[in-house]
Amino acid sequence: MPNKRFKIIFLLLILTVPGQIKCLPQTPEHEKLTGFIGLDLASKYIWRGLKLSEGPVIQSNAELFFRRWNFGIWSLAGFSAKDCSEIDIYLSYTYKNFSLTLNDYFMFNDSMVPSYTNYNKNETNHVIETIIEYSGSDSFPFRLTAGLNFFGDISNSTYFEAVWLTNAGETEIELLAGLSPQKGYYDENKSGLNNMGGNFIRRLTINDTIILSLKFSCIYAPFIDELFIVTTLGLN
């Protein structure tokens, strides 16, 4: 019953937000089709309190922007065959500080690569999530995220995250806390707070098209009671 209640509430949010934004006028941002590519090297892969690699990983992404739409592909590869590899395809619609995203996660490891085109709900390695996100403003410096797995996850797990955004000189700071109210996708036996920590980011502009970034992350995963230090070097 709790799972069903969370799912109904989330679906009501999904239906309400697009209804409020779809009739609003378009802005001239991204009137022309524009592209973006990025490459990161991270010392470890920790995602929403889940430890998905034992060592370094390479992350890459490519995105296309047109008006309020954003289509992208994000991939991850570990240096060990036992580490998680991932290919995500996503589509987002953004209005002002709000975005609605459909994300298809495909996770595997090199020791056993499943069929990418297998969308049989009892066999697939795909998990599809709907995400609503609010990106903060100067008067409300928070990023709020709510996600619902509606395919590939028998628990239809939800995830909620709040991030406080601030700066210390030229260093960007993100302090975050995330939780999953149900047992299931993030842990079969636990629910509640599963992700907390902080990101500290410095960016160096090389020219108009290239930016280097260095991110230091301190992450505590309550479900497994582990603390992680992750360093990420990015080229965007």
GROMACS .gro file of C-alpha atoms in nm:
model
  236
    1MET     CA    1   0.000   0.000   0.000
    2PRO     CA    2   0.277   0.259   0.077
    3ASN     CA    3   0.438   0.189  -0.264
    4LYS     CA    4   0.106   0.243  -0.439
    5ARG     CA    5   0.045   0.566  -0.250
    6PHE     CA    6   0.388   0.709  -0.342
    7LYS     CA    7   0.332   0.611  -0.706
    8ILE     CA    8  -0.008   0.782  -0.721
    9ILE     CA    9   0.128   1.103  -0.565
   10PHE     CA   10   0.421   1.110  -0.806
   11LEU     CA   11   0.200   1.052  -1.110
   12LEU     CA   12  -0.022   1.342  -1.003
   13LEU     CA   13   0.288   1.564  -0.993
   14ILE     CA   14   0.390   1.444  -1.340
   15LEU     CA   15   0.047   1.524  -1.481
   16THR     CA   16   0.022   1.862  -1.309
   17VAL     CA   17   0.360   2.016  -1.395
   18PRO     CA   18   0.344   1.968  -1.776
   19GLY     CA   19  -0.011   2.103  -1.775
   20GLN     CA   20   0.113   2.422  -1.614
   21ILE     CA   21   0.408   2.479  -1.846
   22LYS     CA   22   0.313   2.354  -2.191
   23CYS     CA   23   0.101   2.659  -2.280
   24LEU     CA   24   0.357   2.915  -2.168
   25PRO     CA   25   0.539   3.111  -2.442
   26GLN     CA   26   0.872   2.990  -2.574
   27THR     CA   27   1.189   3.191  -2.509
   28PRO     CA   28   1.456   3.248  -2.776
   29GLU     CA   29   1.710   3.025  -2.593
   30HIS     CA   30   1.846   2.749  -2.818
   31GLU     CA   31   1.634   2.859  -3.114
   32LYS     CA   32   1.897   2.690  -3.329
   33LEU     CA   33   2.002   2.329  -3.283
   34THR     CA   34   2.317   2.324  -3.069
   35GLY     CA   35   2.537   2.041  -2.946
   36PHE     CA   36   2.754   1.962  -2.647
   37ILE     CA   37   3.004   1.689  -2.560
   38GLY     CA   38   3.181   1.613  -2.233
   39LEU     CA   39   3.434   1.370  -2.090
   40ASP     CA   40   3.506   1.292  -1.722
   41LEU     CA   41   3.757   1.072  -1.543
   42ALA     CA   42   3.640   0.978  -1.192
   43SER     CA   43   3.822   0.784  -0.921
   44LYS     CA   44   3.505   0.586  -0.843
   45TYR     CA   45   3.138   0.568  -0.944
   46ILE     CA   46   2.892   0.633  -0.661
   47TRP     CA   47   2.532   0.707  -0.763
   48ARG     CA   48   2.246   0.781  -0.523
   49GLY     CA   49   2.422   0.596  -0.243
   50LEU     CA   50   2.500   0.292  -0.459
   51LYS     CA   51   2.862   0.180  -0.501
   52LEU     CA   52   2.886   0.081  -0.868
   53SER     CA   53   3.262   0.057  -0.919
   54GLU     CA   54   3.570  -0.047  -0.724
   55GLY     CA   55   3.805   0.184  -0.912
   56PRO     CA   56   3.831   0.460  -1.175
   57VAL     CA   57   3.571   0.508  -1.448
   58ILE     CA   58   3.542   0.711  -1.767
   59GLN     CA   59   3.218   0.902  -1.824
   60SER     CA   60   3.122   1.065  -2.153
   61ASN     CA   61   2.813   1.235  -2.286
   62ALA     CA   62   2.672   1.408  -2.592
   63GLU     CA   63   2.368   1.635  -2.596
   64LEU     CA   64   2.154   1.822  -2.846
   65PHE     CA   65   1.954   2.131  -2.750
   66PHE     CA   66   1.664   2.284  -2.939
   67ARG     CA   67   1.443   2.545  -2.777
   68ARG     CA   68   1.334   2.389  -2.448
   69TRP     CA   69   1.419   2.032  -2.549
   70ASN     CA   70   1.734   1.844  -2.460
   71PHE     CA   71   1.824   1.499  -2.596
   72GLY     CA   72   2.133   1.323  -2.469
   73ILE     CA   73   2.334   1.004  -2.436
   74TRP     CA   74   2.551   0.941  -2.129
   75SER     CA   75   2.789   0.648  -2.092
   76LEU     CA   76   3.019   0.504  -1.830
   77ALA     CA   77   3.293   0.241  -1.852
   78GLY     CA   78   3.501   0.099  -1.569
   79PHE     CA   79   3.859  -0.024  -1.591
   80SER     CA   80   3.759  -0.361  -1.442
   81ALA     CA   81   3.528  -0.610  -1.613
   82LYS     CA   82   3.343  -0.648  -1.282
   83ASP     CA   83   3.262  -0.278  -1.258
   84CYS     CA   84   2.933  -0.136  -1.377
   85SER     CA   85   2.908  -0.011  -1.734
   86GLU     CA   86   2.617   0.209  -1.828
   87ILE     CA   87   2.447   0.367  -2.129
   88ASP     CA   88   2.170   0.618  -2.062
   89ILE     CA   89   1.945   0.789  -2.315
   90TYR     CA   90   1.732   1.079  -2.199
   91LEU     CA   91   1.492   1.345  -2.319
   92SER     CA   92   1.415   1.661  -2.119
   93TYR     CA   93   1.179   1.954  -2.145
   94THR     CA   94   1.267   2.267  -1.947
   95TYR     CA   95   1.073   2.580  -1.860
   96LYS     CA   96   1.242   2.839  -1.643
   97ASN     CA   97   1.355   2.655  -1.328
   98PHE     CA   98   1.162   2.333  -1.392
   99SER     CA   99   1.251   2.032  -1.603
  100LEU     CA  100   1.075   1.705  -1.684
  101THR     CA  101   1.300   1.418  -1.795
  102LEU     CA  102   1.251   1.066  -1.927
  103ASN     CA  103   1.567   0.861  -1.866
  104ASP     CA  104   1.638   0.509  -1.995
  105TYR     CA  105   1.916   0.351  -1.784
  106PHE     CA  106   2.096   0.044  -1.922
  107MET     CA  107   2.346  -0.111  -1.677
  108PHE     CA  108   2.568  -0.415  -1.723
  109ASN     CA  109   2.926  -0.535  -1.677
  110ASP     CA  110   3.171  -0.660  -1.937
  111SER     CA  111   3.167  -1.015  -1.801
  112MET     CA  112   2.801  -1.049  -1.909
  113VAL     CA  113   2.661  -0.806  -2.167
  114PRO     CA  114   2.282  -0.846  -2.209
  115SER     CA  115   2.083  -0.768  -2.522
  116TYR     CA  116   2.026  -0.393  -2.548
  117THR     CA  117   1.701  -0.435  -2.742
  118ASN     CA  118   1.545  -0.672  -2.487
  119TYR     CA  119   1.261  -0.477  -2.325
  120ASN     CA  120   1.085  -0.782  -2.180
  121LYS     CA  121   0.994  -0.655  -1.834
  122ASN     CA  122   1.095  -0.985  -1.671
  123GLU     CA  123   1.437  -1.003  -1.839
  124THR     CA  124   1.547  -0.652  -1.935
  125ASN     CA  125   1.843  -0.460  -1.796
  126HIS     CA  126   1.669  -0.133  -1.878
  127VAL     CA  127   1.516   0.083  -1.606
  128ILE     CA  128   1.312   0.382  -1.722
  129GLU     CA  129   1.263   0.672  -1.483
  130THR     CA  130   1.058   0.992  -1.494
  131ILE     CA  131   1.225   1.283  -1.317
  132ILE     CA  132   1.093   1.624  -1.211
  133GLU     CA  133   1.361   1.876  -1.112
  134TYR     CA  134   1.355   2.229  -0.980
  135SER     CA  135   1.679   2.425  -1.020
  136GLY     CA  136   1.718   2.698  -0.763
  137SER     CA  137   1.747   3.074  -0.793
  138ASP     CA  138   1.946   3.334  -0.599
  139SER     CA  139   1.656   3.372  -0.357
  140PHE     CA  140   1.607   2.994  -0.321
  141PRO     CA  141   1.947   2.827  -0.381
  142PHE     CA  142   1.830   2.468  -0.391
  143ARG     CA  143   1.796   2.194  -0.651
  144LEU     CA  144   1.507   1.957  -0.580
  145THR     CA  145   1.464   1.625  -0.760
  146ALA     CA  146   1.192   1.360  -0.759
  147GLY     CA  147   1.227   1.041  -0.964
  148LEU     CA  148   1.000   0.740  -1.026
  149ASN     CA  149   1.107   0.411  -1.186
  150PHE     CA  150   0.804   0.302  -1.388
  151PHE     CA  151   0.962   0.029  -1.604
  152GLY     CA  152   1.219  -0.241  -1.529
  153ASP     CA  153   1.185  -0.205  -1.152
  154ILE     CA  154   0.918  -0.426  -0.995
  155SER     CA  155   0.914  -0.203  -0.686
  156ASN     CA  156   0.847   0.115  -0.888
  157SER     CA  157   1.094   0.283  -0.651
  158THR     CA  158   1.099   0.658  -0.598
  159TYR     CA  159   1.394   0.879  -0.512
  160PHE     CA  160   1.391   1.232  -0.369
  161GLU     CA  161   1.690   1.461  -0.336
  162ALA     CA  162   1.755   1.813  -0.210
  163VAL     CA  163   2.078   2.000  -0.291
  164TRP     CA  164   2.182   2.331  -0.136
  165LEU     CA  165   2.385   2.542  -0.380
  166THR     CA  166   2.639   2.800  -0.268
  167ASN     CA  167   2.987   2.936  -0.343
  168ALA     CA  168   3.308   2.997  -0.152
  169GLY     CA  169   3.508   3.229  -0.374
  170GLU     CA  170   3.544   3.053  -0.710
  171THR     CA  171   3.452   2.714  -0.565
  172GLU     CA  172   3.098   2.588  -0.623
  173ILE     CA  173   2.955   2.392  -0.330
  174GLU     CA  174   2.667   2.144  -0.336
  175LEU     CA  175   2.546   1.989  -0.009
  176LEU     CA  176   2.295   1.712  -0.069
  177ALA     CA  177   2.067   1.457   0.092
  178GLY     CA  178   1.865   1.189  -0.088
  179LEU     CA  179   1.615   0.929   0.023
  180SER     CA  180   1.411   0.639  -0.111
  181PRO     CA  181   1.086   0.585   0.083
  182GLN     CA  182   1.046   0.221  -0.027
  183LYS     CA  183   1.248  -0.097  -0.009
  184GLY     CA  184   1.342  -0.218  -0.354
  185TYR     CA  185   1.568  -0.072  -0.622
  186TYR     CA  186   1.816   0.104  -0.393
  187ASP     CA  187   1.813  -0.165  -0.123
  188GLU     CA  188   1.596  -0.475  -0.091
  189ASN     CA  189   1.576  -0.449   0.288
  190LYS     CA  190   1.605  -0.078   0.371
  191SER     CA  191   1.423   0.246   0.303
  192GLY     CA  192   1.482   0.607   0.402
  193LEU     CA  193   1.789   0.831   0.382
  194ASN     CA  194   2.038   0.661   0.148
  195ASN     CA  195   2.263   0.936   0.013
  196MET     CA  196   2.424   1.242   0.170
  197GLY     CA  197   2.738   1.447   0.124
  198GLY     CA  198   2.892   1.735  -0.064
  199ASN     CA  199   3.051   1.831  -0.395
  200PHE     CA  200   3.319   2.100  -0.427
  201ILE     CA  201   3.379   2.216  -0.785
  202ARG     CA  202   3.634   2.447  -0.949
  203ARG     CA  203   3.614   2.540  -1.318
  204LEU     CA  204   3.886   2.676  -1.547
  205THR     CA  205   3.781   2.832  -1.878
  206ILE     CA  206   4.035   2.750  -2.150
  207ASN     CA  207   3.850   2.932  -2.431
  208ASP     CA  208   3.495   2.998  -2.548
  209THR     CA  209   3.428   2.628  -2.608
  210ILE     CA  210   3.644   2.435  -2.359
  211ILE     CA  211   3.610   2.427  -1.980
  212LEU     CA  212   3.812   2.214  -1.738
  213SER     CA  213   3.653   2.120  -1.407
  214LEU     CA  214   3.779   1.951  -1.091
  215LYS     CA  215   3.526   1.805  -0.849
  216PHE     CA  216   3.594   1.671  -0.501
  217SER     CA  217   3.305   1.469  -0.356
  218CYS     CA  218   3.256   1.338  -0.004
  219ILE     CA  219   2.965   1.092   0.000
  220TYR     CA  220   2.815   0.891   0.285
  221ALA     CA  221   2.590   0.596   0.195
  222PRO     CA  222   2.376   0.511   0.504
  223PHE     CA  223   2.235   0.186   0.362
  224ILE     CA  224   2.583   0.030   0.347
  225ASP     CA  225   2.740   0.256   0.614
  226GLU     CA  226   3.035   0.360   0.395
  227LEU     CA  227   3.208   0.692   0.333
  228PHE     CA  228   3.351   0.764  -0.013
  229ILE     CA  229   3.592   1.027  -0.141
  230VAL     CA  230   3.564   1.073  -0.518
  231THR     CA  231   3.771   1.302  -0.741
  232THR     CA  232   3.648   1.385  -1.091
  233LEU     CA  233   3.836   1.565  -1.369
  234GLY     CA  234   3.609   1.695  -1.644
  235LEU     CA  235   3.656   1.833  -1.994
  236ASN     CA  236   3.349   2.011  -2.130
   0.00000   0.00000   0.00000
